[in-house]
mmCIF file of C-alpha atoms in Angstrom:
data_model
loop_
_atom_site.group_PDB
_atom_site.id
_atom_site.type_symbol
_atom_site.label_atom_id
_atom_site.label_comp_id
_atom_site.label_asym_id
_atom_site.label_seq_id
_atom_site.Cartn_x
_atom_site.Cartn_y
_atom_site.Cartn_z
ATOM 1 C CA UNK N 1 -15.295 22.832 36.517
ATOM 2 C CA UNK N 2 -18.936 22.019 37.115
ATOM 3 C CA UNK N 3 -18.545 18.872 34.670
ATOM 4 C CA UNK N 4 -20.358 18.031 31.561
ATOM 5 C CA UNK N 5 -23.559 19.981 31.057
ATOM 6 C CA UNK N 6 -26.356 18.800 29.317
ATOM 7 C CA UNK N 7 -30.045 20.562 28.513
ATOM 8 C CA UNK N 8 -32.738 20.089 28.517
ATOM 9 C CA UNK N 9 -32.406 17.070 31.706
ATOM 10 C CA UNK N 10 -35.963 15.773 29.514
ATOM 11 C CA UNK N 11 -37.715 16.324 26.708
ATOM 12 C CA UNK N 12 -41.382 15.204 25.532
ATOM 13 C CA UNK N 13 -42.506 16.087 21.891
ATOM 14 C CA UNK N 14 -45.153 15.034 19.452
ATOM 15 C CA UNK N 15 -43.916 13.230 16.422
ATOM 16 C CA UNK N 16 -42.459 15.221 13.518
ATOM 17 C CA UNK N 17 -41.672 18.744 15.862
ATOM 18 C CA UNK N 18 -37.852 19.791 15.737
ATOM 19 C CA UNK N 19 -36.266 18.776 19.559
ATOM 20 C CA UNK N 20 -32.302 20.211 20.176
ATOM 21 C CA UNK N 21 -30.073 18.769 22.551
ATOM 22 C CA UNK N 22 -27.280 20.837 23.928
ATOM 23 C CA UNK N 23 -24.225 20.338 25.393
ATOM 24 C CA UNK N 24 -21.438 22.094 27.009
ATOM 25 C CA UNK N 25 -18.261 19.927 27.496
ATOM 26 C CA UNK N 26 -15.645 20.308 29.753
ATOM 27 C CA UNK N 27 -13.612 23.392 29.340
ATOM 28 C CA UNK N 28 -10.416 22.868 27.806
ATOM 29 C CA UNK N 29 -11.489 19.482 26.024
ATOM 30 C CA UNK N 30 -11.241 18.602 22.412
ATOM 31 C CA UNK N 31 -13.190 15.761 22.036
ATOM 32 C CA UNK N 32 -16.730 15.706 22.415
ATOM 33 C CA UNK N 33 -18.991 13.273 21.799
ATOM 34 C CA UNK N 34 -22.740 12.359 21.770
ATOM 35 C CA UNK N 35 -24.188 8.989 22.619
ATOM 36 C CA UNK N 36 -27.802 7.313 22.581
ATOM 37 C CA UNK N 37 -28.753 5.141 25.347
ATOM 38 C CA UNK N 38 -31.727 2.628 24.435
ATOM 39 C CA UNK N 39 -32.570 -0.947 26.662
ATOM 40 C CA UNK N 40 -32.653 -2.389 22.943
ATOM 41 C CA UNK N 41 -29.248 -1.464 21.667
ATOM 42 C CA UNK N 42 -27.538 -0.310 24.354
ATOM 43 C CA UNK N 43 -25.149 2.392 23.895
ATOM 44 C CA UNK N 44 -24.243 3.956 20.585
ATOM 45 C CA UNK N 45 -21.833 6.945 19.753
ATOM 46 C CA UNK N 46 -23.892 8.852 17.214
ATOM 47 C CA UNK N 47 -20.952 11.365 16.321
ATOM 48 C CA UNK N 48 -17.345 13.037 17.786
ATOM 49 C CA UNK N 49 -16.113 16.157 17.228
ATOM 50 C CA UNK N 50 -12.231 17.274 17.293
ATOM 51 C CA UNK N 51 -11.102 20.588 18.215
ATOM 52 C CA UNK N 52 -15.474 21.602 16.644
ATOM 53 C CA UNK N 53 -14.786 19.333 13.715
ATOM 54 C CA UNK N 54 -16.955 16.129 13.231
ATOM 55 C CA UNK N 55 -14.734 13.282 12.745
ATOM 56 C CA UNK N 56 -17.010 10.493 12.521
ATOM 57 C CA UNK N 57 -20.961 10.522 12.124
ATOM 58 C CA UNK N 58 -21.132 7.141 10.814
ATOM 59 C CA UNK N 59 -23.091 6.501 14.213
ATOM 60 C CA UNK N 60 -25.736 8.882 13.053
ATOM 61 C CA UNK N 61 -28.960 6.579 12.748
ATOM 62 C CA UNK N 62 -30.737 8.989 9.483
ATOM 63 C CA UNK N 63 -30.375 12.239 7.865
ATOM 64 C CA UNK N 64 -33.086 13.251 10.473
ATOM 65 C CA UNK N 65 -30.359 13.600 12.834
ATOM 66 C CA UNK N 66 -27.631 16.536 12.365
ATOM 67 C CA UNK N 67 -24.542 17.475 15.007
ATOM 68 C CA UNK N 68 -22.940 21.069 15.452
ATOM 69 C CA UNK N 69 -20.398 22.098 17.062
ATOM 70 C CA UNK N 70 -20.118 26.011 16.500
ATOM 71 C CA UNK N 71 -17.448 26.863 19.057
ATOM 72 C CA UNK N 72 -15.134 24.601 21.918
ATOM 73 C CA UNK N 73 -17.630 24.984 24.755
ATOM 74 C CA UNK N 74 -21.373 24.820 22.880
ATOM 75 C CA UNK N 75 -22.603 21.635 21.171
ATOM 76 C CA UNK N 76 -26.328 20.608 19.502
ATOM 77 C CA UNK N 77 -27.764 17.842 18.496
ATOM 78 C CA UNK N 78 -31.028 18.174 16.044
ATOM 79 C CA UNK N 79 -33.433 15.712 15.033
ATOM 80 C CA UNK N 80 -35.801 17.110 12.740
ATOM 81 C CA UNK N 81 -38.550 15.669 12.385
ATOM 82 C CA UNK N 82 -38.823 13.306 15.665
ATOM 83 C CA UNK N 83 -39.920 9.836 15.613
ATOM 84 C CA UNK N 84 -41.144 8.049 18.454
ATOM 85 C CA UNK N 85 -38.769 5.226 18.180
ATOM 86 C CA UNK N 86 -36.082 8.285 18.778
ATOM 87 C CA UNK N 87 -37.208 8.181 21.923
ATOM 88 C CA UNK N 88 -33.889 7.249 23.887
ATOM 89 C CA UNK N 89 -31.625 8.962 26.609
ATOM 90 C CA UNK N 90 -28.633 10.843 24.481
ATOM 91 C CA UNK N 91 -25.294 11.354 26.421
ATOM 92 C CA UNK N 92 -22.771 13.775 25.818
ATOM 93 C CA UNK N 93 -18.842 13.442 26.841
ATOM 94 C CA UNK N 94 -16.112 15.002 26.561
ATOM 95 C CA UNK N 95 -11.755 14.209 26.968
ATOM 96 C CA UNK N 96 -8.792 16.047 26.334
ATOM 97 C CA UNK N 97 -6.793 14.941 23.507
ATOM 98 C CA UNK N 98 -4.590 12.819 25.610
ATOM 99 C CA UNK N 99 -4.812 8.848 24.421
ATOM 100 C CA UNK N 100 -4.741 8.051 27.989
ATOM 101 C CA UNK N 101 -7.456 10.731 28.950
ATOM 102 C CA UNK N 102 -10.698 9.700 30.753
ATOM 103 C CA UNK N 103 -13.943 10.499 29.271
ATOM 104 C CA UNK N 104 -16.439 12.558 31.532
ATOM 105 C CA UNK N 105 -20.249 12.212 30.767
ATOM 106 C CA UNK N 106 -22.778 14.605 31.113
ATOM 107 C CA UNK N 107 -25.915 13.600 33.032
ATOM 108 C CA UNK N 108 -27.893 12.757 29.846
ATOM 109 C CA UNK N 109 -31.024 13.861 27.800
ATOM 110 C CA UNK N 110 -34.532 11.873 28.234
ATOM 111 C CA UNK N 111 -36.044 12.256 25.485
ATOM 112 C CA UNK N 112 -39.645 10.829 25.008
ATOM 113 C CA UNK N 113 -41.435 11.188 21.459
ATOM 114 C CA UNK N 114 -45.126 10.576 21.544
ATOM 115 C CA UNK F 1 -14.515 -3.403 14.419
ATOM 116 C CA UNK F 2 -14.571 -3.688 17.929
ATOM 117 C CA UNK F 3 -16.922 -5.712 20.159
ATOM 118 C CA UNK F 4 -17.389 -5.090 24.031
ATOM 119 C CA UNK F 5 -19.171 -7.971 25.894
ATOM 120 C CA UNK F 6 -20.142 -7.796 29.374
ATOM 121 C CA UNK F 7 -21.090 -11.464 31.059
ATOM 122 C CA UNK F 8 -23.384 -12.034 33.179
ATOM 123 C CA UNK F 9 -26.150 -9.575 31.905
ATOM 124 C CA UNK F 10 -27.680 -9.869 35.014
ATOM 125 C CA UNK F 11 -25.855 -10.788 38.702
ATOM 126 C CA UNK F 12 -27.680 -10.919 42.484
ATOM 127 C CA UNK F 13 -26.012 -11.796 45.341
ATOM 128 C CA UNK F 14 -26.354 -11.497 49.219
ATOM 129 C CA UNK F 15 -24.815 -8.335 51.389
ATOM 130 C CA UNK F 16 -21.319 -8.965 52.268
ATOM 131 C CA UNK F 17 -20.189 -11.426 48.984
ATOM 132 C CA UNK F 18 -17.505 -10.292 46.426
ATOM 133 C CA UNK F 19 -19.178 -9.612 43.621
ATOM 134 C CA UNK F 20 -16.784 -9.933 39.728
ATOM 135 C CA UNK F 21 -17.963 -8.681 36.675
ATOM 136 C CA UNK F 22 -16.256 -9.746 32.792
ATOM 137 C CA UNK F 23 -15.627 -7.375 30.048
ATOM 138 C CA UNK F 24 -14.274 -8.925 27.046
ATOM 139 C CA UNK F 25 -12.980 -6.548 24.110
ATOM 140 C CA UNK F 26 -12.006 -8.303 20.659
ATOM 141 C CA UNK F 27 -9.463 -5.805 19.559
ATOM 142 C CA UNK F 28 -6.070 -5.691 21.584
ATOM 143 C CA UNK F 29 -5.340 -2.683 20.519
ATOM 144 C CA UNK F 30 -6.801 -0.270 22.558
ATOM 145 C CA UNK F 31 -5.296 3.237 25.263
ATOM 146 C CA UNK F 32 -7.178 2.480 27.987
ATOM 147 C CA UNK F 33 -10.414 0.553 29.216
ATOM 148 C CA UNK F 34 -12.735 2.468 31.927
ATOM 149 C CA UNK F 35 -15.347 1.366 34.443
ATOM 150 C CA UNK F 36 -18.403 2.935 35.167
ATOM 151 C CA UNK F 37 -21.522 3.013 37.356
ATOM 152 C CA UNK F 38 -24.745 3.967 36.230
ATOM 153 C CA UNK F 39 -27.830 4.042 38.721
ATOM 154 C CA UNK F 40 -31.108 3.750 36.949
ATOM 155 C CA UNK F 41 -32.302 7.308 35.195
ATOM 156 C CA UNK F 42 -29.194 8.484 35.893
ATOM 157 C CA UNK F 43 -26.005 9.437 33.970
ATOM 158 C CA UNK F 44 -22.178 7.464 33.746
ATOM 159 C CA UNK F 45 -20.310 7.685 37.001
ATOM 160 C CA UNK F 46 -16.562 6.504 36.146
ATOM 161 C CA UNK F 47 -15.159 4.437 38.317
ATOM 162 C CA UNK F 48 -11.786 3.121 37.304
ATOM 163 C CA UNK F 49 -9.583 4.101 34.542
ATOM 164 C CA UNK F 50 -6.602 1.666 33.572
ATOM 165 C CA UNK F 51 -4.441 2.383 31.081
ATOM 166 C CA UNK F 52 -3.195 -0.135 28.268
ATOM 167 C CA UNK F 53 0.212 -0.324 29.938
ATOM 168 C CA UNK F 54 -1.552 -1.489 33.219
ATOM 169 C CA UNK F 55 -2.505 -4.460 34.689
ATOM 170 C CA UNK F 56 -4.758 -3.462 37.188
ATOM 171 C CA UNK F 57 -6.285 -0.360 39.373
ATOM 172 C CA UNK F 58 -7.791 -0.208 42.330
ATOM 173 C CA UNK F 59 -9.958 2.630 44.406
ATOM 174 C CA UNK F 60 -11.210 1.448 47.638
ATOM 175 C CA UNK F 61 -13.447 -1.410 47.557
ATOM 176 C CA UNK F 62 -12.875 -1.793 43.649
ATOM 177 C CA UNK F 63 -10.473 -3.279 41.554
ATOM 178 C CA UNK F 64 -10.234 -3.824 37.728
ATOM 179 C CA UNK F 65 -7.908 -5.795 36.086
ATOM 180 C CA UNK F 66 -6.711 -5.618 32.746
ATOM 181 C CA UNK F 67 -5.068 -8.613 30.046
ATOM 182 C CA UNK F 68 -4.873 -6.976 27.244
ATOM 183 C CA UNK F 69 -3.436 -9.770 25.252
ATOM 184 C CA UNK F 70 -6.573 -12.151 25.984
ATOM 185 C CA UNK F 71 -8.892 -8.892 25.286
ATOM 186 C CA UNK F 72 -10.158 -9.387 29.245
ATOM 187 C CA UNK F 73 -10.986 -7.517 32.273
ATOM 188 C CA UNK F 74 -12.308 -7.779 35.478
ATOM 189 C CA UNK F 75 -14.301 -5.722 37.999
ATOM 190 C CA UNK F 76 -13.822 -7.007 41.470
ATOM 191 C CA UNK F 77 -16.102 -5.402 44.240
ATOM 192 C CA UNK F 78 -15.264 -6.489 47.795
ATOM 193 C CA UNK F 79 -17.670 -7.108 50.150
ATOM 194 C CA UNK F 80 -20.635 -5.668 48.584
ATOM 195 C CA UNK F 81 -23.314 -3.529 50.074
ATOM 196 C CA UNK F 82 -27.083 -2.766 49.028
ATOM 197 C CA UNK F 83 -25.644 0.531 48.088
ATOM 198 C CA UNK F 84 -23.319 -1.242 44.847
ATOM 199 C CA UNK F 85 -26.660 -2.422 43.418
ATOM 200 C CA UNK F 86 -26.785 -0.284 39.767
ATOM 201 C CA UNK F 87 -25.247 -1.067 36.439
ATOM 202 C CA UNK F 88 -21.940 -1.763 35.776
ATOM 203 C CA UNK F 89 -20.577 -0.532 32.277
ATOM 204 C CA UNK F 90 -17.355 -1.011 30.857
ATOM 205 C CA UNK F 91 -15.724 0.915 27.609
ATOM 206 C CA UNK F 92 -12.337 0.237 25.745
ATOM 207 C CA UNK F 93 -10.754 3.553 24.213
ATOM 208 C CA UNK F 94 -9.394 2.992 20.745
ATOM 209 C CA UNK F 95 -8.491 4.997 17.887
ATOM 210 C CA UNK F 96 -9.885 8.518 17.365
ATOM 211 C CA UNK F 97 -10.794 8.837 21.373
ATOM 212 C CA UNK F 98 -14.096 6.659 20.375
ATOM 213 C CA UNK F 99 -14.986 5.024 23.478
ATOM 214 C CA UNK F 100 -16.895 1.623 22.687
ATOM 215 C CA UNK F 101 -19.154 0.389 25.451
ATOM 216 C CA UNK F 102 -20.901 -3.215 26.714
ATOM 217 C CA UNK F 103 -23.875 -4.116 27.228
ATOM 218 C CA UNK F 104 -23.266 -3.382 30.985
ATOM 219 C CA UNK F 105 -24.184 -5.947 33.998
ATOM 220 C CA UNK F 106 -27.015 -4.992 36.035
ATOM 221 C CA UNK F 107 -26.141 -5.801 39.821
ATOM 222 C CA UNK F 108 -28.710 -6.331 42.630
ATOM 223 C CA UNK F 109 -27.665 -6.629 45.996
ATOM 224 C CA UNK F 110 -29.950 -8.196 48.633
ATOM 225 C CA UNK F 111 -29.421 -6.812 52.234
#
């Protein structure tokens, strides 16, 4: 398996346009999850998904940001409209259900909002 | 709700010196804690994975122990090299699969 894939690698935007992160997690997986990295705050799990079912978005920062998960191997994450203090480096990971099971991260998202 | 805290923040130290990095956790009960690298603009290389029943793990150089009791572990790194200089984050696994994370210890190594 070629690992946890992430898309764009970066992103630059002007405030208020639409950016979408994507993710594919590791086939066979059922948890995924997405995670912002800032020097501020360190980092935060935004949301997880079981078996494509959001479990917990209580890490979402506003109702700017949104989380899909339409099928096991195809994730987004939306933030409409951008701000520039979203600008951050989002992670995505993924684990098997196992309690014991390691989490594998994707290479991340740099996102810069100007 | 639980807390991760890496100490030092910060850690420099000559070629050659074992190096030991803290992770504190403030809930007990947790599956597993996991070690990771991360170089700078780069993503989460795992490390070391040890599971709640363990007390330690070790891969080459590395080893991490665990005290789950006393919410503690430890990173050891023997004899470090310029190439060990990144960050250093550690993550307890609790309920749900949610991985919680420190603040990570950024590591230089001087040659």
């Amino acid at each position: 398996d070629a690992g946890v894939i992430q898309s764009p690698r970066h992103e630059v935007t002007e405030m208020g346009q639409e950016v979408t992160l994507r993710c594919k997690p590791i086939s066979g997986h059922d948890y995924l999850f997405w995670y912002r990295q800032t020097m501020m705050r360190g980092l935060e799990l935004l949301i997880y998904f079981n078996n494509n079912v959001p479990i917990d978005d209580s890490g979402m920062p506003e109702d700017r940001f949104s989380a899909k998960m339409p099928n096991a191997s195809f994730s987004t994450l939306k933030i409409q409209p951008s701000e520039p203090r979203d600008s951050a480096v989002y992670f995505c990971a993924s684990s098997s259900a196992d309690d014991r099971a390691e989490a594998f991260f994707g290479q991340g998202t740099r996102l810069t909002v100007v | 709700k639980q807390e991760v805290t890496q100490i030092p923040a910060a850690l420099s130290v000559p070629e050659g010196e074992n190096l030991v990095l803290n992770c504190s956790f403030t809930d007990s009960a947790i599956y597993n804690l996991q070690w990771f690298r991360q170089d700078p603009g780069k993503g989460l290389t795992s490390l070391l994975l040890i599971q709640s029943s363990q007390r330690e793990q070790t891969s080459g150089r590395l080893n991490a122990s665990l005290d789950k009791s006393s919410g503690r572990s430890t990173l050891y790194i023997a004899a470090s090299q310029p190439g060990d200089s990144a960050t250093y984050l550690c993550a307890v696994k609790a309920a749900g699969n949610k991985l919680t994370f420190g603040g990570g210890t950024r590591v230089l190594v001087k040659p």
